[in-house]
PDB file of C-alpha atoms in Angstrom:
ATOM      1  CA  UNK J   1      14.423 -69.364  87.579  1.00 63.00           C
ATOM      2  CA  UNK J   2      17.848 -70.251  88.350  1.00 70.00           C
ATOM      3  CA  UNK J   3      20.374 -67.546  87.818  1.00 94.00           C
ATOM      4  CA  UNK J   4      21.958 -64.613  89.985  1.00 97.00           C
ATOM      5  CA  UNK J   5      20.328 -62.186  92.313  1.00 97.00           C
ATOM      6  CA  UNK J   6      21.495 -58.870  93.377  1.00 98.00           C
ATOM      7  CA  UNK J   7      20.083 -56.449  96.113  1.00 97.00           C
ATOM      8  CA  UNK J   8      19.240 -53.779  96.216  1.00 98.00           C
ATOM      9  CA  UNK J   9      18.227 -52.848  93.192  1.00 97.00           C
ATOM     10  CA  UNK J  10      19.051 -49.468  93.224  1.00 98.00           C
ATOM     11  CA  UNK J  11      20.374 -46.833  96.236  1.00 97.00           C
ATOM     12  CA  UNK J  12      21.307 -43.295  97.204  1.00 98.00           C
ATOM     13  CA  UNK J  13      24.154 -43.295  99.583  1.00 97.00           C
ATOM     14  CA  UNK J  14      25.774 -40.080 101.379  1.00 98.00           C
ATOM     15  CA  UNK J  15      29.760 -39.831 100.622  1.00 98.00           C
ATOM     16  CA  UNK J  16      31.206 -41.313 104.094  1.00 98.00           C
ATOM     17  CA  UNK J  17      28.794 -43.955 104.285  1.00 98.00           C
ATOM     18  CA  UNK J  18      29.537 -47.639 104.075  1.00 97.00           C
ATOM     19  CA  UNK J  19      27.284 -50.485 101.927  1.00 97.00           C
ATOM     20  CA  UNK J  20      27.234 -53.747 101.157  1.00 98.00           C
ATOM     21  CA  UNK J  21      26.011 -55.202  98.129  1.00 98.00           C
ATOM     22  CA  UNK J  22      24.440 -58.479  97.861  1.00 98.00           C
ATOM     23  CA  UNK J  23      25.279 -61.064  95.280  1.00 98.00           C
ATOM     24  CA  UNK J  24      23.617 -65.335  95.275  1.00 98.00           C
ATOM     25  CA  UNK J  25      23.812 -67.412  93.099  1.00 97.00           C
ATOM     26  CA  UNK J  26      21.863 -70.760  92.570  1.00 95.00           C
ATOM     27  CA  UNK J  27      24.074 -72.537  89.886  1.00 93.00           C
ATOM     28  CA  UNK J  28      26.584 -73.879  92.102  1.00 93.00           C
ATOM     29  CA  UNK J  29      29.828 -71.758  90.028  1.00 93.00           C
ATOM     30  CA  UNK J  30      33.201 -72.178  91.787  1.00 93.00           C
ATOM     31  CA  UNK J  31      33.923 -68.474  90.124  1.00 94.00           C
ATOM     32  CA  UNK J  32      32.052 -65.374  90.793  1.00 96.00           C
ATOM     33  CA  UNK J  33      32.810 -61.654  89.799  1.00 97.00           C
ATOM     34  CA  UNK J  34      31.897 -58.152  90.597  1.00 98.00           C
ATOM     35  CA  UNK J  35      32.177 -55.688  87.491  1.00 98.00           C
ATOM     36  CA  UNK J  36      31.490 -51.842  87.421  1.00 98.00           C
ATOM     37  CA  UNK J  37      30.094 -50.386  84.573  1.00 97.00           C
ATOM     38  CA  UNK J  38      30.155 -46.854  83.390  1.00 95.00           C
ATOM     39  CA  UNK J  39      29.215 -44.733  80.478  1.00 87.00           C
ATOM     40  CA  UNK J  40      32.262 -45.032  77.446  1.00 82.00           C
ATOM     41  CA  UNK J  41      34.446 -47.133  79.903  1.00 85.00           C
ATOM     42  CA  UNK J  42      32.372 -50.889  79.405  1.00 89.00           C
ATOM     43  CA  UNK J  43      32.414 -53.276  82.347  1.00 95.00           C
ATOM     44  CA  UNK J  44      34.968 -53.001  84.407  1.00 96.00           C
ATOM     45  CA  UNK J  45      36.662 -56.013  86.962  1.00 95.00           C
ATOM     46  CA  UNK J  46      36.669 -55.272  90.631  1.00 97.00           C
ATOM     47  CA  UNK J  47      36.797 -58.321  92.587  1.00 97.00           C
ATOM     48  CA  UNK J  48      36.846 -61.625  91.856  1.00 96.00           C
ATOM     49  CA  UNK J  49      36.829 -65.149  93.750  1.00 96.00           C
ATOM     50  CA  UNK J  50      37.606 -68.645  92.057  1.00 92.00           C
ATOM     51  CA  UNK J  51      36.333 -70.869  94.775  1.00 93.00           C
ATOM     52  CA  UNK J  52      34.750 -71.060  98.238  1.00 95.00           C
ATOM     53  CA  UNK J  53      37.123 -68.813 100.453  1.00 96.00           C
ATOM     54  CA  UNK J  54      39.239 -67.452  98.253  1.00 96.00           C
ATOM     55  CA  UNK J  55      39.421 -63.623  96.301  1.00 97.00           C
ATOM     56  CA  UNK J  56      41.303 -61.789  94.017  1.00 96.00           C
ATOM     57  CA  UNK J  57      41.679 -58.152  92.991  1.00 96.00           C
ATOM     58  CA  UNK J  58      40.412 -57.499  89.493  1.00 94.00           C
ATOM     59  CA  UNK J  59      41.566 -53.821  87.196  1.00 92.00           C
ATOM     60  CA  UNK J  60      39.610 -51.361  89.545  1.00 96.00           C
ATOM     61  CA  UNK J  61      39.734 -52.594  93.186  1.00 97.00           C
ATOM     62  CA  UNK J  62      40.291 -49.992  95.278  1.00 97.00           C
ATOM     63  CA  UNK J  63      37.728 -48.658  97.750  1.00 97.00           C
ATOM     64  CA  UNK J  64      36.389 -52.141  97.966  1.00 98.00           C
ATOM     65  CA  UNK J  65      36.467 -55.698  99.510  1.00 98.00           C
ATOM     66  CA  UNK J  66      34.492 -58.623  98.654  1.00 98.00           C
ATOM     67  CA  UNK J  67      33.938 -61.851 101.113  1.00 97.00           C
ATOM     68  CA  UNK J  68      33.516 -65.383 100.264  1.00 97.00           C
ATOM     69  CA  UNK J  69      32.225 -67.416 102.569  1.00 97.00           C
ATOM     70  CA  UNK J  70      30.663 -69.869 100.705  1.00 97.00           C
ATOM     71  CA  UNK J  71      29.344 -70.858  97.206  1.00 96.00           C
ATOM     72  CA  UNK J  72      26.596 -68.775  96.906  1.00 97.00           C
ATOM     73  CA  UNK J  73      27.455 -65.426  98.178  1.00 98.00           C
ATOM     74  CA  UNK J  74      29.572 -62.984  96.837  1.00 98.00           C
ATOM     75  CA  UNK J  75      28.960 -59.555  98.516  1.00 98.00           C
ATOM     76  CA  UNK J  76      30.592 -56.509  97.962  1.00 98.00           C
ATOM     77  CA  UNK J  77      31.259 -53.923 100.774  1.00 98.00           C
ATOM     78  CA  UNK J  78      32.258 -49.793 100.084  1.00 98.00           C
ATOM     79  CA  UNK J  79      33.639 -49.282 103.248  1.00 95.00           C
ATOM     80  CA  UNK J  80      33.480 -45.052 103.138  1.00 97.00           C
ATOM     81  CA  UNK J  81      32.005 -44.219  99.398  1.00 97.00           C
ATOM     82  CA  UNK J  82      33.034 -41.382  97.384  1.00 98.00           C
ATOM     83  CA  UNK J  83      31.332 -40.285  94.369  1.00 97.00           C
ATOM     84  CA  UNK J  84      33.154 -41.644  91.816  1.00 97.00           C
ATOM     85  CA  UNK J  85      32.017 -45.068  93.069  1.00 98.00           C
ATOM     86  CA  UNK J  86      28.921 -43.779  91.585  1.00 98.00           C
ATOM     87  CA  UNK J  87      27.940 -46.707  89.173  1.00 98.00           C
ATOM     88  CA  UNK J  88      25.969 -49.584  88.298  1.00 98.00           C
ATOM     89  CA  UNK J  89      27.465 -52.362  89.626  1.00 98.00           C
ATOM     90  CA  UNK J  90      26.858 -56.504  88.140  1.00 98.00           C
ATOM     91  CA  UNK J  91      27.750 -59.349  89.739  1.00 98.00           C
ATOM     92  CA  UNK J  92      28.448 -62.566  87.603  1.00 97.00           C
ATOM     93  CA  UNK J  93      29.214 -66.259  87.894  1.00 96.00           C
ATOM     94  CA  UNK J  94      30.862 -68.552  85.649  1.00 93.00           C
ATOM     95  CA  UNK J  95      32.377 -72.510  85.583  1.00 84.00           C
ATOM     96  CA  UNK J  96      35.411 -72.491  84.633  1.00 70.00           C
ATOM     97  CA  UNK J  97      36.340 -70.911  81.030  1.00 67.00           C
ATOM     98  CA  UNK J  98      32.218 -70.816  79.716  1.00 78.00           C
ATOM     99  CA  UNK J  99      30.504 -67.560  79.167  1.00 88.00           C
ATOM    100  CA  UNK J 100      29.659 -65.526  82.392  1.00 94.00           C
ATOM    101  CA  UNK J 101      25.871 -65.505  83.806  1.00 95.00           C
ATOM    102  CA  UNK J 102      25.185 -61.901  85.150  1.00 97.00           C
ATOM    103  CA  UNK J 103      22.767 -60.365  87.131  1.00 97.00           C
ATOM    104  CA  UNK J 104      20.346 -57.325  86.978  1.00 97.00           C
ATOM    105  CA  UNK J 105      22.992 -55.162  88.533  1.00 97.00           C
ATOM    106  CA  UNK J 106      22.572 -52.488  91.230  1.00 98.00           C
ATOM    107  CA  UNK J 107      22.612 -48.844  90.428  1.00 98.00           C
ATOM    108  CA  UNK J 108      24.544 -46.634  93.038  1.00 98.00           C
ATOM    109  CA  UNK J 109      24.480 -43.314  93.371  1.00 98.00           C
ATOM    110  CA  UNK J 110      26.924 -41.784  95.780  1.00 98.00           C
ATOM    111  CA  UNK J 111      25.912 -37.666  96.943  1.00 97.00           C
TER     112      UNK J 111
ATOM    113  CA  UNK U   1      47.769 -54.993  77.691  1.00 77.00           C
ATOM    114  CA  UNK U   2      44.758 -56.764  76.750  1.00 82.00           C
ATOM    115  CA  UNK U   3      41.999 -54.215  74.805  1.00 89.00           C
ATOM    116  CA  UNK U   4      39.048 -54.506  73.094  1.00 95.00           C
ATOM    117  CA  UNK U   5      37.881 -51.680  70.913  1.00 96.00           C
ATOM    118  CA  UNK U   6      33.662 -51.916  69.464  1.00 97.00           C
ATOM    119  CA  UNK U   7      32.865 -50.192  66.561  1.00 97.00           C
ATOM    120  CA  UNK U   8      30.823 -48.313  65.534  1.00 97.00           C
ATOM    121  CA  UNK U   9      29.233 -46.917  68.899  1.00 96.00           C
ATOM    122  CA  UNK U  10      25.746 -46.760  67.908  1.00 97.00           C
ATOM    123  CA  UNK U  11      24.379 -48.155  64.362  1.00 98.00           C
ATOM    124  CA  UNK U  12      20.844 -47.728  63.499  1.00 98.00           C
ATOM    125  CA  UNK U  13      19.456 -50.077  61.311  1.00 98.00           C
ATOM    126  CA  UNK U  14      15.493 -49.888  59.024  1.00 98.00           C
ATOM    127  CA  UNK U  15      14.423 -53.480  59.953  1.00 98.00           C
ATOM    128  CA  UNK U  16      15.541 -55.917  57.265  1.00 97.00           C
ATOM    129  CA  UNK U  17      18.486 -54.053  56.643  1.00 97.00           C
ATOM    130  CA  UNK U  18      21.719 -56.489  57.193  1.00 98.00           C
ATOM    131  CA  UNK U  19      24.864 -55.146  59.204  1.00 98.00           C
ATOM    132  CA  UNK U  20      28.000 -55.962  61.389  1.00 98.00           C
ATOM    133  CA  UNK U  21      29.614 -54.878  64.214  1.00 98.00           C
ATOM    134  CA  UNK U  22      32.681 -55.120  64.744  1.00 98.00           C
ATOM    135  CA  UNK U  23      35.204 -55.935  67.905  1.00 98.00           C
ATOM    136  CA  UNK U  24      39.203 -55.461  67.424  1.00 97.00           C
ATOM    137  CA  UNK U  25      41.304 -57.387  69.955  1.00 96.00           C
ATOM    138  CA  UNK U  26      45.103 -57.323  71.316  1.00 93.00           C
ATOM    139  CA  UNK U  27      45.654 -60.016  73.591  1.00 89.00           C
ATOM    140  CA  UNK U  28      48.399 -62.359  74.505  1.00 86.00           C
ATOM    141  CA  UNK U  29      47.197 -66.007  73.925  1.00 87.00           C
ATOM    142  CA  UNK U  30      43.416 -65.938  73.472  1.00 89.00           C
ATOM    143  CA  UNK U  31      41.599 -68.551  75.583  1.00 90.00           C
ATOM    144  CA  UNK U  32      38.227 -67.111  74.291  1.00 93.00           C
ATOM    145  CA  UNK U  33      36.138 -64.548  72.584  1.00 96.00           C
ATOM    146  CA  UNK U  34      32.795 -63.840  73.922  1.00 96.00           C
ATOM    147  CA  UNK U  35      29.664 -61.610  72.912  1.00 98.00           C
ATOM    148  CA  UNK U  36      26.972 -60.458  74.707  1.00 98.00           C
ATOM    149  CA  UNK U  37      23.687 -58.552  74.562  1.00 98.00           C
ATOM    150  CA  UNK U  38      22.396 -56.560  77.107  1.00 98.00           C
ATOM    151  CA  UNK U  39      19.222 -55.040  77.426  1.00 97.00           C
ATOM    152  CA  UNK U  40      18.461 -51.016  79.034  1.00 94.00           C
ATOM    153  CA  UNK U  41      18.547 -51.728  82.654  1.00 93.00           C
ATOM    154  CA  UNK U  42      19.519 -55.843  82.915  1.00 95.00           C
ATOM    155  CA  UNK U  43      22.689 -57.488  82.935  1.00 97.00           C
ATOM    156  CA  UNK U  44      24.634 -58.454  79.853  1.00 97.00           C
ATOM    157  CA  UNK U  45      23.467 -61.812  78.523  1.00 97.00           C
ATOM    158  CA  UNK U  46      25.921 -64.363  77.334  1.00 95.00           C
ATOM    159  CA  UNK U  47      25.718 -65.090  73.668  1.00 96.00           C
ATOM    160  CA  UNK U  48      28.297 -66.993  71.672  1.00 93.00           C
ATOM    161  CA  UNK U  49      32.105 -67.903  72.617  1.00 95.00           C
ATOM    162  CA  UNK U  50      34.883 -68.535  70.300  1.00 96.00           C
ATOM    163  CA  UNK U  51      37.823 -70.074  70.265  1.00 93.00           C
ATOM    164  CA  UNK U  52      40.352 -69.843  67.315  1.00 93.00           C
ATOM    165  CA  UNK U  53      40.617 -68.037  64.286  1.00 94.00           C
ATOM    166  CA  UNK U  54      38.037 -68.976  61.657  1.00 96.00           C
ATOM    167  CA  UNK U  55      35.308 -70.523  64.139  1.00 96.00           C
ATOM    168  CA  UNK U  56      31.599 -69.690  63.754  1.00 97.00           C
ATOM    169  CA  UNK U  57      28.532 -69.646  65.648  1.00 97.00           C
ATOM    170  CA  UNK U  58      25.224 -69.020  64.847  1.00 97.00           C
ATOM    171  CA  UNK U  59      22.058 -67.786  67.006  1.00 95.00           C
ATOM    172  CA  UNK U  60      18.572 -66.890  64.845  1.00 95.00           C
ATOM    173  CA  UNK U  61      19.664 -63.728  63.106  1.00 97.00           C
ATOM    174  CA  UNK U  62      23.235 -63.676  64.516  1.00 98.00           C
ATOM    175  CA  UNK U  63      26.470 -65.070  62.785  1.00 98.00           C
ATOM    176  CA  UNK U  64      29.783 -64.549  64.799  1.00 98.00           C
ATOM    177  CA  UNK U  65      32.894 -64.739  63.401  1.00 98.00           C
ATOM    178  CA  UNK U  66      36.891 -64.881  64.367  1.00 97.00           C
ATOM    179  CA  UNK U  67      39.959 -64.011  63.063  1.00 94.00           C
ATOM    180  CA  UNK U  68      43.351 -63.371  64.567  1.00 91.00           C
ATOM    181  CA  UNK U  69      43.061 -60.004  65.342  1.00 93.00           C
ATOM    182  CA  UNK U  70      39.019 -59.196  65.360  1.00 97.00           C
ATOM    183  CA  UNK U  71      35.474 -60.505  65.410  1.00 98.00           C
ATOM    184  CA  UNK U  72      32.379 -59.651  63.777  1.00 98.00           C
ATOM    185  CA  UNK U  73      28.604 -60.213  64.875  1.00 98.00           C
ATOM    186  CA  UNK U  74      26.163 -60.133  61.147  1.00 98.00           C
ATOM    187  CA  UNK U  75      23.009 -59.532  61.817  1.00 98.00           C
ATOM    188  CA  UNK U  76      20.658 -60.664  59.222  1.00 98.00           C
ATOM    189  CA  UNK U  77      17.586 -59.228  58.496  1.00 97.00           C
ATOM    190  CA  UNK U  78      17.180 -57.421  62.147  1.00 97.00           C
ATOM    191  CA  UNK U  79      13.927 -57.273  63.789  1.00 98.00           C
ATOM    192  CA  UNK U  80      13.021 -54.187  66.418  1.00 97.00           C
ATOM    193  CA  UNK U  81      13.718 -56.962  69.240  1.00 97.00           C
ATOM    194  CA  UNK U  82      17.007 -56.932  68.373  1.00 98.00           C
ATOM    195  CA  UNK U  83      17.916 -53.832  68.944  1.00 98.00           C
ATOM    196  CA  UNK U  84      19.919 -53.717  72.168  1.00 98.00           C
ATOM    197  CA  UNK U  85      23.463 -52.951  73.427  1.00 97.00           C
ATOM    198  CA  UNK U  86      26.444 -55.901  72.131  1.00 98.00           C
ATOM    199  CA  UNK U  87      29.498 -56.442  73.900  1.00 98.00           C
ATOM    200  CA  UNK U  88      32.134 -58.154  73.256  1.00 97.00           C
ATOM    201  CA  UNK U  89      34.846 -59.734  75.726  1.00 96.00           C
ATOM    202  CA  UNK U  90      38.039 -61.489  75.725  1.00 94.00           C
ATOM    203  CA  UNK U  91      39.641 -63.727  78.136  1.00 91.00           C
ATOM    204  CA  UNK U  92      43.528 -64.484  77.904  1.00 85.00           C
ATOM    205  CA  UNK U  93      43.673 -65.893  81.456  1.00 79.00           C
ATOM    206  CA  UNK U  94      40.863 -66.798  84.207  1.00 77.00           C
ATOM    207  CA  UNK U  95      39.541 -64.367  86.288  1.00 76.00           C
ATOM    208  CA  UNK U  96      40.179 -62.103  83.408  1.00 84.00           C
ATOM    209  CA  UNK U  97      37.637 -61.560  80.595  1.00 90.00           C
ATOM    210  CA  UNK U  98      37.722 -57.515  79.122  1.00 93.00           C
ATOM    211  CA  UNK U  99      35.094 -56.329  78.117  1.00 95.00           C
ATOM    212  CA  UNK U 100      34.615 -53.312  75.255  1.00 95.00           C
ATOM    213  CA  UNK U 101      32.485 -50.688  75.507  1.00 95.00           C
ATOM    214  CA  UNK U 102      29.675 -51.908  73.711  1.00 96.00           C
ATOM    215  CA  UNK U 103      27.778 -50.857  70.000  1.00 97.00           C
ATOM    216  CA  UNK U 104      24.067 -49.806  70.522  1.00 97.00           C
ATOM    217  CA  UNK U 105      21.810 -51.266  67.747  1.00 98.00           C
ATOM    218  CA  UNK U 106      18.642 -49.937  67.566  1.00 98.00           C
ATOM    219  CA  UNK U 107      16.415 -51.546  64.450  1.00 98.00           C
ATOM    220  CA  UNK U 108      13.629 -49.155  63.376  1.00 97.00           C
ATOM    221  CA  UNK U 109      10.615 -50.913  62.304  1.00 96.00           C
TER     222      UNK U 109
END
């Protein structure tokens, strides 16, 4: 099924500690997004990239840094979390102006 | 600053029993108004856009509307299955859709 896939699905990580999340898609979208989202505050932007080697920062960027190297993959790296990166955290896709295709997210705890 | 505000928070619903929800926007020049549902534990799934005051769309049960300043998502005749969390976003420029924080329908059967 075509669509977006994140990994891992879920994680415990110390305070300190760096992570990567994984994001590929299999649409072929120039634009690709990484949202928070937390309880009362909706999804939140973090990072965002419109093409093939490019990125932007989104409302909530910092503690984090996102790579594009090509189409596909979008990761997402915490380079020394704290807890209030605690979160679930979607990746999404889009061409252009349409509606966004998400994924099934990746729930982080940070102790 | 762009905002979108979702009311009400919750709504619980008998099934049959018609309602909207509703999603207030301020944003400088609207490019497009988008609604979601998202299911406990998946990623938001894309719904409807629209695009100017006045525009519908229609999916099974759900009827979105738009004005200039808010939206609303009827629900007609809900079934159990559609109980699930709706958000609505707005996008003024790429690279920058809001999203609100969501109602959560839940239709008792």
């Amino acid at each position: 099924t075509a669509g977006i896939t994140q990994a891992p699905t879920s994680q415990i990580l110390a305070a300190g500690r760096s992570m990567t999340l994984r994001c590929t898609q299999d649409m072929r979208h120039n634009a690709m997004y990484w949202y928070r989202q937390d309880l009362g505050l909706g999804l939140r932007l973090i990072h965002y990239s419109n093409t093939a080697g490019t990125t932007g920062k989104g409302e909530v960027p910092d503690g984090y840094s996102v790579s594009r190297a090509n189409t596909d993959d979008f990761p997402l790296t915490l380079a020394s979390a704290v807890p209030s990166q605690t979160s679930v955290y979607f990746c999404a896709s889009s061409d252009r102006f349409g509606g966004y295709t998400f994924g099934s997210g990746t729930r982080l705890t940070v102790v | 600053e762009d905002q979108v505000t979702q009311s009400p928070e919750a709504l619980r619903l008998q099934e049959g029993e018609s309602s909207s929800l509703n999603c207030s926007y301020t944003v400088s020049g609207l490019r497009g108004l988008f609604w979601y549902r998202q299911d406990p534990g998946k990623g938001p799934e894309f719904l409807f856009t629209l695009y100017s005051a006045g525009e519908e769309k229609e999916k099974e049960r759900l009827k979105a509307t738009l004005t200039k300043k808010e939206s609303f998502l009827h629900i007609t005749a809900p079934k159990p299955e559609d109980s699930a969390t709706y958000l609505c976003a707005v996008q003024a420029r790429m690279n920058d859709m809001r999203f609100g924080a969501g109602t959560r329908l839940t239709v008792k059967p």
